[in-house]
Amino acid sequence: MYNILIKYNDSKSLWQLYGTSSSTTSNEETFVPFETDDLEKLKAEIKILDEKYGHENIKVVKTIEYTVDITISDSNKQE
């Protein structure tokens, strides 16, 4: 899964997750991050953001899921 980080703020020192926000009838704001596995969709979105913010203010990150198996052994046994 690919996400986009972007520098929105004026100081341009903080990377923020890019996505869309919407308000509900109860005045609660909902944020939906941009996520895709489709490289063509990602390229199109990056092109739009590049024109608006510049390439130096955009980062693409890929989420990698993995599993870690841990084995704990009792090595304090005295012989």
Short mmCIF file of N, CA and C in Angstrom, two decimals:
data_model
loop_
_atom_site.label_atom_id
_atom_site.label_comp_id
_atom_site.label_asym_id
_atom_site.label_seq_id
_atom_site.Cartn_x
_atom_site.Cartn_y
_atom_site.Cartn_z
N MET A 1 0.84 -1.17 0.00
CA MET A 1 0.00 0.00 0.00
C MET A 1 0.89 1.24 0.00
N TYR A 2 0.62 2.17 -0.87
CA TYR A 2 1.37 3.41 -0.96
C TYR A 2 0.57 4.56 -0.32
N ASN A 3 1.29 5.42 0.40
CA ASN A 3 0.72 6.64 0.95
C ASN A 3 1.58 7.81 0.49
N ILE A 4 1.08 9.01 0.69
CA ILE A 4 1.82 10.22 0.31
C ILE A 4 1.98 11.09 1.55
N LEU A 5 3.21 11.56 1.77
CA LEU A 5 3.48 12.55 2.79
C LEU A 5 3.73 13.86 2.08
N ILE A 6 3.24 14.95 2.69
CA ILE A 6 3.37 16.26 2.05
C ILE A 6 3.61 17.31 3.12
N LYS A 7 4.33 18.35 2.74
CA LYS A 7 4.56 19.49 3.64
C LYS A 7 3.52 20.56 3.31
N TYR A 8 2.50 20.68 4.15
CA TYR A 8 1.45 21.66 3.95
C TYR A 8 1.78 23.02 4.58
N ASN A 9 2.44 22.99 5.72
CA ASN A 9 2.58 24.18 6.54
C ASN A 9 3.57 25.18 5.96
N ASP A 10 3.52 26.41 6.47
CA ASP A 10 4.38 27.47 5.96
C ASP A 10 5.86 27.24 6.30
N SER A 11 6.13 26.65 7.47
CA SER A 11 7.52 26.42 7.85
C SER A 11 8.15 25.30 7.03
N LYS A 12 7.32 24.46 6.43
CA LYS A 12 7.76 23.35 5.57
C LYS A 12 8.76 22.45 6.29
N SER A 13 8.53 22.21 7.59
CA SER A 13 9.43 21.33 8.32
C SER A 13 8.76 20.06 8.81
N LEU A 14 7.44 19.97 8.71
CA LEU A 14 6.71 18.79 9.17
C LEU A 14 6.06 18.06 8.00
N TRP A 15 6.30 16.77 7.91
CA TRP A 15 5.63 15.95 6.91
C TRP A 15 4.31 15.48 7.49
N GLN A 16 3.24 15.59 6.70
CA GLN A 16 1.92 15.16 7.13
C GLN A 16 1.36 14.19 6.10
N LEU A 17 0.55 13.27 6.58
CA LEU A 17 -0.09 12.30 5.71
C LEU A 17 -1.10 13.04 4.83
N TYR A 18 -1.04 12.80 3.53
CA TYR A 18 -1.94 13.44 2.58
C TYR A 18 -3.23 12.63 2.45
N GLY A 19 -4.33 13.32 2.38
CA GLY A 19 -5.62 12.67 2.20
C GLY A 19 -6.72 13.71 2.07
N THR A 20 -7.94 13.27 2.26
CA THR A 20 -9.08 14.18 2.17
C THR A 20 -9.80 14.26 3.50
N SER A 21 -10.33 15.43 3.79
CA SER A 21 -11.11 15.65 5.01
C SER A 21 -12.53 16.01 4.62
N SER A 22 -13.45 15.56 5.44
CA SER A 22 -14.85 15.92 5.22
C SER A 22 -15.51 16.15 6.57
N SER A 23 -16.50 17.03 6.58
CA SER A 23 -17.23 17.33 7.80
C SER A 23 -18.56 16.60 7.79
N THR A 24 -18.95 16.15 8.97
CA THR A 24 -20.24 15.48 9.12
C THR A 24 -21.26 16.48 9.62
N THR A 25 -22.49 16.06 9.72
CA THR A 25 -23.55 16.96 10.19
C THR A 25 -23.36 17.35 11.64
N SER A 26 -22.63 16.57 12.42
CA SER A 26 -22.37 16.90 13.82
C SER A 26 -21.08 17.69 13.99
N ASN A 27 -20.60 18.31 12.91
CA ASN A 27 -19.40 19.14 12.90
C ASN A 27 -18.13 18.38 13.28
N GLU A 28 -18.12 17.09 13.07
CA GLU A 28 -16.91 16.30 13.27
C GLU A 28 -16.21 16.15 11.93
N GLU A 29 -14.90 16.32 11.96
CA GLU A 29 -14.13 16.21 10.72
C GLU A 29 -13.55 14.81 10.61
N THR A 30 -13.68 14.22 9.44
CA THR A 30 -13.16 12.89 9.19
C THR A 30 -12.04 12.99 8.16
N PHE A 31 -10.90 12.38 8.49
CA PHE A 31 -9.75 12.38 7.59
C PHE A 31 -9.58 10.99 6.99
N VAL A 32 -9.48 10.94 5.67
CA VAL A 32 -9.25 9.68 4.97
C VAL A 32 -7.92 9.79 4.23
N PRO A 33 -6.89 9.05 4.67
CA PRO A 33 -5.59 9.15 4.00
C PRO A 33 -5.64 8.57 2.59
N PHE A 34 -4.84 9.13 1.71
CA PHE A 34 -4.70 8.60 0.36
C PHE A 34 -3.94 7.29 0.46
N GLU A 35 -4.52 6.21 -0.07
CA GLU A 35 -3.90 4.89 -0.09
C GLU A 35 -4.21 4.23 -1.42
N THR A 36 -3.20 3.60 -2.01
CA THR A 36 -3.43 2.86 -3.25
C THR A 36 -2.33 1.84 -3.48
N ASP A 37 -2.68 0.80 -4.20
CA ASP A 37 -1.70 -0.16 -4.70
C ASP A 37 -1.52 0.00 -6.21
N ASP A 38 -2.35 0.85 -6.81
CA ASP A 38 -2.34 1.09 -8.25
C ASP A 38 -1.30 2.17 -8.57
N LEU A 39 -0.21 1.78 -9.24
CA LEU A 39 0.86 2.73 -9.54
C LEU A 39 0.42 3.84 -10.50
N GLU A 40 -0.51 3.56 -11.39
CA GLU A 40 -0.99 4.60 -12.31
C GLU A 40 -1.78 5.66 -11.54
N LYS A 41 -2.60 5.24 -10.60
CA LYS A 41 -3.35 6.18 -9.76
C LYS A 41 -2.39 7.01 -8.91
N LEU A 42 -1.34 6.37 -8.38
CA LEU A 42 -0.34 7.07 -7.60
C LEU A 42 0.39 8.11 -8.44
N LYS A 43 0.80 7.73 -9.65
CA LYS A 43 1.49 8.67 -10.55
C LYS A 43 0.61 9.87 -10.87
N ALA A 44 -0.67 9.65 -11.13
CA ALA A 44 -1.59 10.74 -11.46
C ALA A 44 -1.74 11.70 -10.28
N GLU A 45 -1.85 11.15 -9.08
CA GLU A 45 -2.00 11.99 -7.89
C GLU A 45 -0.72 12.79 -7.62
N ILE A 46 0.43 12.16 -7.79
CA ILE A 46 1.72 12.84 -7.60
C ILE A 46 1.88 13.98 -8.61
N LYS A 47 1.46 13.77 -9.83
CA LYS A 47 1.56 14.82 -10.86
C LYS A 47 0.73 16.04 -10.45
N ILE A 48 -0.47 15.81 -9.95
CA ILE A 48 -1.33 16.91 -9.51
C ILE A 48 -0.70 17.65 -8.33
N LEU A 49 -0.18 16.89 -7.36
CA LEU A 49 0.43 17.51 -6.18
C LEU A 49 1.73 18.23 -6.52
N ASP A 50 2.49 17.70 -7.47
CA ASP A 50 3.73 18.34 -7.89
C ASP A 50 3.47 19.73 -8.47
N GLU A 51 2.43 19.86 -9.26
CA GLU A 51 2.08 21.16 -9.84
C GLU A 51 1.66 22.17 -8.77
N LYS A 52 1.05 21.66 -7.71
CA LYS A 52 0.53 22.54 -6.65
C LYS A 52 1.58 22.85 -5.58
N TYR A 53 2.35 21.84 -5.13
CA TYR A 53 3.27 22.00 -3.99
C TYR A 53 4.75 21.90 -4.35
N GLY A 54 5.08 21.32 -5.49
CA GLY A 54 6.47 21.11 -5.86
C GLY A 54 6.97 19.77 -5.38
N HIS A 55 7.82 19.14 -6.18
CA HIS A 55 8.28 17.78 -5.87
C HIS A 55 9.07 17.69 -4.56
N GLU A 56 9.72 18.78 -4.16
CA GLU A 56 10.52 18.75 -2.93
C GLU A 56 9.65 18.66 -1.67
N ASN A 57 8.35 18.89 -1.81
CA ASN A 57 7.44 18.85 -0.67
C ASN A 57 6.55 17.60 -0.67
N ILE A 58 6.94 16.60 -1.44
CA ILE A 58 6.14 15.37 -1.58
C ILE A 58 7.05 14.16 -1.36
N LYS A 59 6.55 13.20 -0.58
CA LYS A 59 7.25 11.92 -0.40
C LYS A 59 6.23 10.80 -0.56
N VAL A 60 6.63 9.74 -1.22
CA VAL A 60 5.80 8.55 -1.34
C VAL A 60 6.37 7.51 -0.39
N VAL A 61 5.50 6.90 0.40
CA VAL A 61 5.94 5.85 1.32
C VAL A 61 5.14 4.59 1.05
N LYS A 62 5.79 3.46 1.22
CA LYS A 62 5.12 2.18 1.02
C LYS A 62 5.03 1.48 2.37
N THR A 63 3.83 1.07 2.73
CA THR A 63 3.61 0.34 3.96
C THR A 63 3.94 -1.13 3.72
N ILE A 64 4.80 -1.65 4.54
CA ILE A 64 5.19 -3.05 4.43
C ILE A 64 4.70 -3.77 5.68
N GLU A 65 3.92 -4.80 5.47
CA GLU A 65 3.44 -5.59 6.58
C GLU A 65 4.30 -6.84 6.72
N TYR A 66 4.62 -7.19 7.94
CA TYR A 66 5.45 -8.36 8.19
C TYR A 66 5.08 -8.98 9.53
N THR A 67 5.49 -10.20 9.71
CA THR A 67 5.25 -10.93 10.94
C THR A 67 6.58 -11.30 11.56
N VAL A 68 6.68 -11.16 12.86
CA VAL A 68 7.89 -11.51 13.57
C VAL A 68 7.56 -12.64 14.53
N ASP A 69 8.29 -13.75 14.41
CA ASP A 69 8.15 -14.86 15.33
C ASP A 69 9.28 -14.78 16.34
N ILE A 70 8.94 -14.86 17.62
CA ILE A 70 9.93 -14.77 18.69
C ILE A 70 9.88 -16.04 19.51
N THR A 71 11.06 -16.61 19.76
CA THR A 71 11.17 -17.78 20.62
C THR A 71 11.98 -17.38 21.83
N ILE A 72 11.44 -17.62 23.00
CA ILE A 72 12.14 -17.30 24.24
C ILE A 72 12.54 -18.62 24.90
N SER A 73 13.80 -18.74 25.18
CA SER A 73 14.28 -19.96 25.84
C SER A 73 14.84 -19.61 27.20
N ASP A 74 14.77 -20.52 28.09
CA ASP A 74 15.30 -20.32 29.44
C ASP A 74 16.75 -20.77 29.46
N SER A 75 17.66 -19.84 29.37
CA SER A 75 19.08 -20.17 29.32
C SER A 75 19.74 -19.99 30.68
N ASN A 76 18.98 -19.75 31.73
CA ASN A 76 19.54 -19.53 33.06
C ASN A 76 19.65 -20.84 33.85
N LYS A 77 19.43 -21.95 33.24
CA LYS A 77 19.54 -23.25 33.92
C LYS A 77 20.99 -23.55 34.25
N GLN A 78 21.23 -24.01 35.47
CA GLN A 78 22.58 -24.39 35.87
C GLN A 78 22.77 -25.88 35.67
N GLU A 79 23.92 -26.25 35.21
CA GLU A 79 24.19 -27.67 34.98
C GLU A 79 24.83 -28.31 36.16
#
